[in-house]
Amino acid sequence: MSDLAEFRTSLDGELFSPDCPGYEAVRRPANVAYQDARPRLVVLCRSVSDVVRAVRYARATGDRIAPRGGGHCFAGRSTTDGIVLDLSGLDRVGVSDDRVVTIGAGARLGPVYAALRAHGLTLPAGCGPTVGIAGLTLGGGIGLLGREYGLTCDRLIGAQVVLADGRIVDCDKVREPDLFWALRGAGGGQFGVVTSLRFDPIPEPVTTRVEAHWPDIPAGELVSAWQAWAPDAPDELTVNLTLESAPGAPARATLFGAATLKAGPTRKLLGEFTGLSGAVPALELRAGVPYHQLKHTFADLDAPNPPGRAARLRSEFFARAMSHRTLASLLSQLDTPGAMGRRRLTLTAMGGAYNRVTADATAFAHRGERFLLEHIADPADPWVDRSWATAHADGSGHVYPNFPDPRLDDWPAAYHAGNYPRLAAVKNAYDPHRFFDFPQAI
Ligand SMILES: Cc1cc2nc3c(=O)[nH]c(=O)nc-3n(C[C@H](O)[C@H](O)[C@H](O)COP(=O)(O)OP(=O)(O)OC[C@H]3O[C@@H](n4cnc5c(N)ncnc54)[C@H](O)[C@@H]3O)c2cc1C
């Protein structure tokens, strides 16, 4: 089918071309850096059949196709000048009697947490309430419960996928096992359009929320203490660190995270860290916070970019601590005059359950890392590249597929390490003509 009118009438959902009212609203992805893109068509899918029809139509016309969940991709991969498949109409969250959670690929994290909490359940996943469950899971899924329960994709037990030839397949450990392996952590948009995901959930924990500020500690000592301690803390406690500078203001350090412990043991564990760092912070602990509420309280603090503002992010994993020399250079650059706005370094603790899965068990290859470092600033601020290059001296060379970075030299090794050959074979088996394609696609 290549006739547009025929395609339009075949859909359960809606089709928007540039001359349609409503096009302006639906064409834009959430990431403001890519809001100028003007797709030829946006298909608001309301059924799996709509996805199949759109894939077949795009094959017939030769259009590029970009599946869109939450629309947050840092490399703009959920938009195109061809056809955007907006999956937000496929957002049902269901829980079966045997406690399998099935989530439509267009659902966002906020509504997912809300729906699961009604069943006393949750998933170890990220904080941003508008982030798509599909994009997050397909690239891994790091969050405040991850050191205890693993990546979001580690809880994935199956998925329904529309392939490049329009076939609908169900994959899990038994059916299409290679496809199922590849969906767990290689990054979105590579092998097909996922229409729903099936998860093994966890009981929703009650947490103790942690936030601490150090107004006047030398940041070098703080980061040294954090990188020696946080990745080895008990799994029940995850604390991340941000250092943020703004023009004319000294860098501000914030420790934030959560424990699935009561306040007393949490405070005691944090005492180990504050003892190491040598200064007493303003420490705020809030006990008895159900996980879904905790997520809301961190939506801004944990967000890689401020809502509604364009930002550029580069990142890398670290399998060992940064040296004093690297750290000193990194921190002096954070504070240099001439900044074009806020600059932020975020250190996310890995270790724990993330690393108890072997690197080849799923497509997510980064199972021996201690932490993830993000450099975030205004897109015009050259600091991001300088800061990244400085830290890269001690980095593992590995990059989180959900933080795609167009400037990487050897992206197959950075995103996929030793899993790349198997991923390339899966790509060849399921999408031999590269219907799903973008820069840095497998
Ligand atoms: C505010 C904010 C907070 C974040 N917090 C976290 C966090 O706590 N933890 C974490 O790990 N990451 C976090 N991230 C990063 C996030 O995981 C990635 O940006 C993720 O790719 C976003 O998915 P999306 O569905 O929102 O984006 P999209 O741009 O819609 O999708 C991302 C990629 O997946 C593809 N894709 C989407 N849906 C499908 C589908 N159904 N089938 C096939 N391919 C698909 C897209 O084509 C694109 O290539 C955050 C990002 C933001 C902006």
Coordinates of C-alpha atoms and ligand atoms in Angstrom, one line a residue:
M1 CA 0.0 0.0 0.0
S2 CA 1.6 3.3 -1.1
D3 CA -1.6 5.5 -1.5
L4 CA -1.8 8.1 1.3
A5 CA -5.6 8.3 1.3
E6 CA -5.9 4.6 1.5
F7 CA -3.4 4.4 4.3
R8 CA -5.2 7.1 6.2
T9 CA -8.6 5.4 6.1
S10 CA -7.1 2.0 7.0
L11 CA -5.9 3.4 10.4
D12 CA -7.6 3.0 13.8
G13 CA -5.6 6.0 14.9
E14 CA -4.9 9.3 13.2
L15 CA -2.5 10.5 10.5
F16 CA -1.0 14.0 10.5
S17 CA 0.7 15.6 7.5
P18 CA 2.0 19.2 7.6
D19 CA -1.3 20.6 6.2
C20 CA -3.4 19.0 9.0
P21 CA -4.6 20.9 12.0
G22 CA -2.8 19.4 15.0
Y23 CA 0.3 18.6 13.1
E24 CA 2.4 21.3 15.0
A25 CA 1.5 19.7 18.3
V26 CA 2.2 16.1 17.4
R27 CA 5.4 16.6 15.2
R28 CA 7.5 17.7 18.2
P29 CA 9.4 15.2 20.3
A30 CA 9.8 16.0 24.0
N31 CA 13.5 16.8 23.6
V32 CA 13.4 20.5 22.7
A33 CA 16.7 20.2 20.8
Y34 CA 14.9 18.4 18.0
Q35 CA 11.7 20.4 17.9
D36 CA 12.4 21.9 14.5
A37 CA 12.2 18.5 12.7
R38 CA 9.2 18.3 10.3
P39 CA 8.3 14.7 9.6
R40 CA 6.4 14.1 6.4
L41 CA 3.8 12.2 8.4
V42 CA 3.1 11.5 12.1
V43 CA 1.0 8.3 12.7
L44 CA -0.8 8.3 16.1
C45 CA -1.1 4.6 16.5
R46 CA -4.1 3.2 18.3
S47 CA -3.6 -0.5 17.7
V48 CA -0.8 -3.0 16.8
S49 CA -2.4 -3.2 13.4
D50 CA -1.7 0.5 12.9
V51 CA 2.0 -0.2 13.5
V52 CA 1.9 -3.0 11.0
R53 CA 0.1 -0.8 8.4
A54 CA 2.6 2.1 9.0
V55 CA 5.6 -0.2 8.6
R56 CA 4.2 -1.7 5.3
Y57 CA 3.3 1.8 4.0
A58 CA 6.8 3.1 4.8
R59 CA 8.4 0.1 3.1
A60 CA 6.3 0.8 0.0
T61 CA 7.1 4.5 -0.1
G62 CA 10.8 4.2 1.0
D63 CA 10.2 6.6 3.9
R64 CA 12.4 6.5 7.0
I65 CA 10.5 5.5 10.1
A66 CA 11.1 6.5 13.7
P67 CA 9.2 4.9 16.6
R68 CA 8.5 7.4 19.4
G69 CA 7.7 6.6 23.0
G70 CA 8.4 9.4 25.4
G71 CA 10.3 11.4 22.7
H72 CA 13.3 12.1 24.9
C73 CA 16.1 10.6 22.8
F74 CA 19.2 12.7 23.3
A75 CA 20.3 12.0 19.7
G76 CA 16.8 12.9 18.2
R77 CA 16.3 9.4 17.0
S78 CA 12.5 9.4 17.7
T79 CA 12.0 12.0 15.0
T80 CA 12.7 12.0 11.3
D81 CA 11.9 13.8 8.0
G82 CA 10.0 10.6 7.1
I83 CA 7.3 8.9 9.3
V84 CA 7.1 9.2 13.1
L85 CA 5.2 6.4 14.7
D86 CA 3.8 7.9 17.8
L87 CA 2.9 5.0 20.1
S88 CA 1.4 7.1 22.9
G89 CA -2.0 5.6 22.1
L90 CA -0.7 2.1 23.1
D91 CA -0.3 2.9 26.8
R92 CA -2.3 0.2 28.7
V93 CA -0.8 -1.2 31.9
G94 CA -2.2 -4.6 32.9
V95 CA -1.4 -7.0 35.7
S96 CA -2.3 -10.7 35.2
D97 CA -3.3 -13.1 38.0
D98 CA 0.1 -14.6 37.9
R99 CA 1.6 -11.1 38.5
V100 CA 3.0 -10.6 35.0
V101 CA 2.9 -6.9 34.1
T102 CA 2.1 -6.0 30.4
I103 CA 2.8 -2.5 29.4
G104 CA 1.9 -0.8 26.1
A105 CA 5.1 0.6 24.4
G106 CA 3.7 4.1 24.5
A107 CA 3.3 4.3 28.3
R108 CA 5.4 6.8 30.2
L109 CA 7.0 6.1 33.6
G110 CA 4.7 8.4 35.7
P111 CA 1.5 6.6 34.7
V112 CA 3.3 3.2 34.8
Y113 CA 4.3 3.7 38.5
A114 CA 0.8 5.0 39.3
A115 CA -0.9 1.9 37.7
L116 CA 1.4 -0.6 39.4
R117 CA 1.2 0.9 42.8
A118 CA -2.5 0.1 42.8
H119 CA -1.4 -3.6 42.8
G120 CA 1.4 -3.0 45.4
L121 CA 3.9 -3.5 42.6
T122 CA 6.6 -1.5 40.8
L123 CA 9.6 -1.8 38.5
P124 CA 13.2 -0.7 39.1
A125 CA 13.2 2.1 36.5
G126 CA 14.1 5.8 36.1
C127 CA 12.8 9.0 37.6
G128 CA 11.5 11.2 34.7
P129 CA 7.7 10.8 34.7
T130 CA 7.5 11.5 31.0
V131 CA 10.2 9.2 29.9
G132 CA 8.9 6.3 27.8
I133 CA 9.0 2.8 29.3
A134 CA 10.0 1.4 25.9
G135 CA 12.9 3.7 25.2
L136 CA 14.2 3.3 28.8
T137 CA 13.9 -0.5 28.8
L138 CA 15.4 -1.1 25.4
G139 CA 18.5 0.8 26.4
G140 CA 18.8 -0.7 29.9
G141 CA 17.1 1.4 32.6
I142 CA 19.1 2.7 35.5
G143 CA 17.3 3.9 38.6
L144 CA 17.3 4.2 42.4
L145 CA 16.3 0.6 42.9
G146 CA 18.8 -0.7 40.4
R147 CA 21.6 -1.6 42.8
E148 CA 19.2 -3.9 44.6
Y149 CA 17.0 -5.2 41.7
G150 CA 19.0 -4.6 38.5
L151 CA 18.2 -2.7 35.3
T152 CA 14.6 -2.3 34.1
C153 CA 15.5 -4.6 31.2
D154 CA 16.6 -7.3 33.7
R155 CA 13.0 -7.5 34.7
L156 CA 11.8 -7.9 31.1
I157 CA 10.4 -11.3 30.4
G158 CA 8.9 -10.9 26.9
A159 CA 7.9 -8.4 24.3
Q160 CA 5.7 -8.1 21.2
V161 CA 7.5 -6.7 18.2
V162 CA 6.5 -5.6 14.7
L163 CA 9.4 -6.5 12.4
A164 CA 10.6 -4.7 9.3
D165 CA 8.6 -7.1 7.1
G166 CA 5.4 -6.3 9.0
R167 CA 5.2 -9.6 10.9
I168 CA 4.2 -9.5 14.5
V169 CA 6.3 -11.7 16.8
D170 CA 6.3 -12.5 20.5
C171 CA 9.7 -13.0 21.9
D172 CA 11.0 -14.3 25.2
K173 CA 13.6 -16.7 26.5
V174 CA 12.1 -19.5 24.4
R175 CA 10.5 -17.8 21.4
E176 CA 12.8 -15.7 19.2
P177 CA 15.4 -15.8 22.0
D178 CA 18.1 -13.9 20.1
L179 CA 15.7 -11.0 19.5
F180 CA 14.7 -11.0 23.1
W181 CA 18.4 -11.0 24.2
A182 CA 19.0 -8.0 21.9
L183 CA 16.0 -6.0 23.1
R184 CA 17.5 -6.0 26.6
G185 CA 19.9 -3.1 26.5
A186 CA 21.1 -2.4 23.0
G187 CA 19.0 0.8 22.7
G188 CA 15.7 1.6 21.0
G189 CA 14.7 1.5 17.3
Q190 CA 17.2 -1.1 16.2
F191 CA 15.3 -4.4 15.4
G192 CA 11.6 -3.6 15.1
V193 CA 8.8 -1.6 16.7
V194 CA 8.0 -2.9 20.2
T195 CA 4.3 -2.7 20.8
S196 CA 4.2 -4.1 24.3
L197 CA 6.6 -5.3 27.1
R198 CA 6.0 -7.9 29.7
F199 CA 7.8 -7.6 33.1
D200 CA 8.3 -9.5 36.3
P201 CA 7.6 -6.7 38.8
I202 CA 8.8 -6.3 42.4
P203 CA 6.7 -5.5 45.4
E204 CA 6.7 -1.7 45.8
P205 CA 9.1 -0.8 48.6
V206 CA 8.8 1.9 51.2
T207 CA 11.9 4.0 51.1
T208 CA 13.9 6.5 53.1
R209 CA 14.6 9.5 50.9
V210 CA 18.1 10.9 51.1
E211 CA 19.2 14.5 50.2
A212 CA 22.3 16.2 51.5
H213 CA 24.0 19.5 50.6
W214 CA 27.6 20.6 51.3
P215 CA 27.8 24.4 51.1
D216 CA 31.6 24.7 51.6
I217 CA 33.5 21.4 51.3
P218 CA 36.3 21.1 48.7
A219 CA 34.5 19.2 46.0
G220 CA 37.6 17.1 45.3
E221 CA 37.4 15.5 48.7
L222 CA 33.7 14.9 48.3
V223 CA 34.0 13.2 44.9
S224 CA 37.0 11.1 46.1
A225 CA 35.0 9.9 49.1
W226 CA 31.9 9.2 47.0
Q227 CA 33.7 7.2 44.3
A228 CA 35.4 5.1 46.9
W229 CA 32.2 4.4 48.9
A230 CA 28.9 4.7 46.9
P231 CA 29.5 1.9 44.4
D232 CA 30.3 -0.5 47.2
A233 CA 27.5 0.6 49.6
P234 CA 25.0 -2.1 50.5
D235 CA 22.5 -2.7 47.6
E236 CA 19.7 -1.3 49.7
L237 CA 21.2 2.2 49.5
T238 CA 21.8 4.2 46.3
V239 CA 23.2 7.7 46.6
N240 CA 24.2 9.7 43.6
L241 CA 26.1 13.0 43.5
T242 CA 25.7 16.2 41.5
L243 CA 28.0 19.1 41.3
E244 CA 26.5 22.1 39.7
S245 CA 27.9 25.5 38.9
A246 CA 26.2 28.6 37.6
P247 CA 27.9 31.8 36.4
G248 CA 29.0 33.9 39.4
A249 CA 28.2 31.2 42.0
P250 CA 30.4 28.6 43.6
A251 CA 29.7 24.9 42.6
R252 CA 27.0 23.3 44.7
A253 CA 27.2 19.6 45.7
T254 CA 24.0 17.6 46.3
L255 CA 23.9 14.0 47.3
F256 CA 20.6 12.4 46.5
G257 CA 19.2 8.9 46.6
A258 CA 17.2 6.4 48.6
A259 CA 17.4 3.4 50.8
T260 CA 14.9 0.5 51.1
L261 CA 15.9 0.7 54.8
K262 CA 14.4 2.6 57.7
A263 CA 15.8 6.0 58.7
G264 CA 18.1 4.7 61.5
P265 CA 20.2 2.2 59.4
T266 CA 20.2 4.7 56.5
R267 CA 21.7 7.4 58.7
K268 CA 24.2 5.0 60.1
L269 CA 25.4 4.0 56.6
L270 CA 25.6 7.6 55.5
G271 CA 27.7 8.3 58.5
E272 CA 30.4 6.0 57.0
F273 CA 30.4 8.3 53.9
T274 CA 30.3 11.6 55.7
G275 CA 33.1 10.4 57.9
L276 CA 35.2 9.6 54.8
S277 CA 34.4 13.0 53.2
G278 CA 35.4 14.8 56.3
A279 CA 32.6 17.4 56.5
V280 CA 29.2 17.4 58.0
P281 CA 26.5 18.0 55.4
A282 CA 23.0 19.4 55.8
L283 CA 21.4 16.0 55.7
E284 CA 17.7 15.5 55.1
L285 CA 16.2 12.0 55.6
R286 CA 12.5 11.3 55.0
A287 CA 11.4 7.9 56.0
G288 CA 8.2 6.0 55.0
V289 CA 8.2 7.3 51.4
P290 CA 6.5 4.8 48.9
Y291 CA 8.7 4.3 45.9
H292 CA 6.2 6.0 43.4
Q293 CA 6.2 9.1 45.6
L294 CA 10.0 9.1 45.9
K295 CA 10.2 9.2 42.1
H296 CA 8.1 12.4 42.0
T297 CA 10.4 14.1 44.5
F298 CA 13.4 13.5 42.3
A299 CA 12.0 14.2 38.9
D300 CA 13.9 17.5 38.6
L301 CA 17.0 16.6 40.6
D302 CA 17.6 13.4 38.6
A303 CA 16.7 14.8 35.2
P304 CA 19.6 15.0 32.8
N305 CA 18.3 18.2 31.3
P306 CA 16.0 20.9 32.8
P307 CA 12.4 20.4 31.6
G308 CA 11.7 22.4 28.5
R309 CA 15.3 23.5 28.1
A310 CA 17.8 22.2 25.5
A311 CA 20.9 20.7 27.1
R312 CA 23.8 18.7 25.8
L313 CA 24.9 15.6 27.6
R314 CA 28.0 13.4 27.3
S315 CA 28.7 10.5 29.6
E316 CA 30.9 7.6 30.2
F317 CA 31.1 4.6 32.6
F318 CA 34.0 4.3 35.0
A319 CA 35.3 0.9 36.2
R320 CA 37.8 2.5 38.6
A321 CA 38.0 5.8 40.5
M322 CA 39.2 8.9 38.8
S323 CA 42.8 9.9 39.8
H324 CA 43.4 13.0 41.9
R325 CA 44.9 14.7 38.9
T326 CA 41.9 14.0 36.6
L327 CA 39.5 15.1 39.3
A328 CA 41.3 18.3 40.1
S329 CA 41.3 19.3 36.4
L330 CA 37.6 18.3 36.0
L331 CA 36.6 20.4 39.0
S332 CA 38.6 23.4 38.0
Q333 CA 36.9 23.4 34.6
L334 CA 33.4 23.2 36.1
D335 CA 34.0 26.5 37.9
T336 CA 35.8 28.4 35.1
P337 CA 34.5 31.9 34.3
G338 CA 32.7 32.3 31.0
A339 CA 30.1 29.5 31.6
M340 CA 27.1 30.0 29.4
G341 CA 24.6 28.9 32.1
R342 CA 24.4 25.9 34.4
R343 CA 27.0 23.2 34.2
R344 CA 26.4 19.9 35.9
L345 CA 28.3 16.8 36.6
T346 CA 26.2 13.8 37.8
L347 CA 27.8 10.7 39.3
T348 CA 25.5 7.7 39.4
A349 CA 26.5 4.7 41.5
M350 CA 26.5 1.4 39.7
G351 CA 27.7 -2.0 41.2
G352 CA 25.3 -4.2 43.2
A353 CA 22.7 -6.1 41.2
Y354 CA 23.7 -4.3 37.9
N355 CA 26.9 -6.2 38.0
R356 CA 25.6 -9.6 39.2
V357 CA 24.5 -10.3 35.6
T358 CA 27.2 -11.4 33.1
A359 CA 28.0 -9.0 30.3
D360 CA 26.7 -11.4 27.6
A361 CA 23.6 -12.5 29.4
T362 CA 21.7 -9.5 27.9
A363 CA 22.6 -7.0 25.2
F364 CA 23.5 -4.5 28.0
A365 CA 27.3 -5.0 28.1
H366 CA 28.2 -2.7 31.1
R367 CA 28.2 -5.1 34.0
G368 CA 31.6 -4.3 35.6
E369 CA 31.3 -0.6 36.1
R370 CA 31.5 1.4 39.3
F371 CA 29.7 4.6 38.2
L372 CA 28.4 6.7 35.4
L373 CA 29.5 10.3 34.9
E374 CA 27.4 12.8 33.0
H375 CA 28.5 16.2 31.8
I376 CA 25.5 18.4 31.1
A377 CA 25.3 22.1 29.9
D378 CA 23.9 24.5 27.4
P379 CA 24.3 23.1 23.9
A380 CA 26.5 26.0 23.0
D381 CA 28.9 25.6 25.9
P382 CA 32.2 24.0 24.8
W383 CA 32.8 22.9 28.4
V384 CA 30.9 19.6 27.8
D385 CA 33.5 18.3 25.3
R386 CA 36.5 19.6 27.4
S387 CA 35.1 18.1 30.6
W388 CA 34.3 14.8 28.9
A389 CA 37.8 14.6 27.4
T390 CA 39.4 15.3 30.8
A391 CA 37.4 12.5 32.6
H392 CA 37.8 10.1 29.6
A393 CA 41.5 9.7 30.6
D394 CA 40.2 7.5 33.5
G395 CA 37.0 6.2 32.0
S396 CA 36.3 2.7 30.8
G397 CA 35.5 3.8 27.3
H398 CA 31.9 2.5 27.7
V399 CA 28.8 4.6 27.1
Y400 CA 25.2 4.0 28.2
P401 CA 23.1 3.4 25.0
N402 CA 20.3 5.5 26.5
F403 CA 22.7 8.5 26.5
P404 CA 23.7 8.4 22.8
D405 CA 26.6 10.5 21.9
P406 CA 27.1 11.4 18.2
R407 CA 30.8 12.4 18.8
L408 CA 32.0 8.9 19.9
D409 CA 34.9 7.6 17.7
D410 CA 34.3 3.9 18.2
W411 CA 30.6 3.7 19.1
P412 CA 30.2 -0.1 18.6
A413 CA 32.8 -0.7 21.3
A414 CA 31.5 2.2 23.5
Y415 CA 27.8 1.1 23.5
H416 CA 28.1 -2.6 23.0
A417 CA 31.6 -3.8 23.9
G418 CA 31.9 -7.6 23.4
N419 CA 28.2 -7.9 22.5
Y420 CA 28.5 -6.1 19.2
P421 CA 29.2 -9.2 17.0
R422 CA 26.1 -11.0 18.3
L423 CA 24.0 -7.8 18.0
A424 CA 25.1 -7.4 14.4
A425 CA 24.1 -11.0 13.7
V426 CA 20.6 -10.4 15.2
K427 CA 20.3 -7.2 13.1
N428 CA 21.2 -9.1 10.0
A429 CA 18.6 -11.9 10.8
Y430 CA 15.7 -9.5 11.7
D431 CA 16.4 -6.4 9.6
P432 CA 18.7 -7.4 6.8
H433 CA 17.8 -4.4 4.6
R434 CA 18.3 -1.9 7.5
F435 CA 14.8 -0.6 7.4
F436 CA 15.3 0.6 10.9
D437 CA 18.3 2.9 10.6
F438 CA 20.0 6.0 12.0
P439 CA 23.5 7.2 12.6
Q440 CA 25.2 4.7 15.0
A441 CA 22.5 2.0 14.4
I442 CA 23.8 -1.6 14.7
Ligands
LIG1 C1 14.0 13.8 32.1 C2 14.8 12.6 31.8 C3 15.0 11.7 32.8 C4 15.7 10.5 32.6 N1 16.0 9.6 33.6 C5 16.6 8.5 33.4 C6 16.8 7.5 34.4 O1 16.5 7.8 35.6 N2 17.4 6.3 34.1 C7 17.7 6.0 32.8 O2 18.2 4.9 32.6 N3 17.6 6.9 31.8 C8 17.0 8.1 32.1 N4 16.8 9.0 31.0 C9 17.3 8.6 29.7 C10 16.2 7.8 29.0 O3 16.3 6.5 29.4 C11 16.4 7.9 27.5 O4 16.4 9.2 27.0 C12 15.4 7.0 26.7 O5 15.8 6.6 25.5 C13 14.1 7.8 26.6 O6 13.1 7.0 26.0 P1 11.8 7.7 25.4 O7 10.8 6.6 25.1 O8 11.3 8.7 26.4 O9 12.4 8.4 24.2 P2 12.2 8.2 22.6 O10 12.9 9.3 22.0 O11 10.7 8.1 22.3 O12 12.8 6.8 22.3 C14 14.2 6.6 22.5 C15 14.7 5.6 21.4 O13 14.0 4.4 21.5 C16 13.3 4.2 20.3 N5 11.9 3.7 20.6 C17 11.0 4.3 21.4 N6 9.9 3.5 21.5 C18 10.2 2.4 20.8 C19 9.5 1.2 20.5 N7 8.2 1.0 21.0 N8 10.0 0.2 19.7 C20 11.3 0.4 19.3 N9 12.0 1.5 19.5 C21 11.5 2.5 20.3 C22 13.2 5.5 19.6 O14 13.0 5.4 18.2 C23 14.5 6.1 20.0 O15 15.6 5.6 19.2 C24 16.2 10.2 31.3 C25 15.9 11.1 30.2 C26 15.3 12.3 30.5 C27 15.0 13.2 29.4

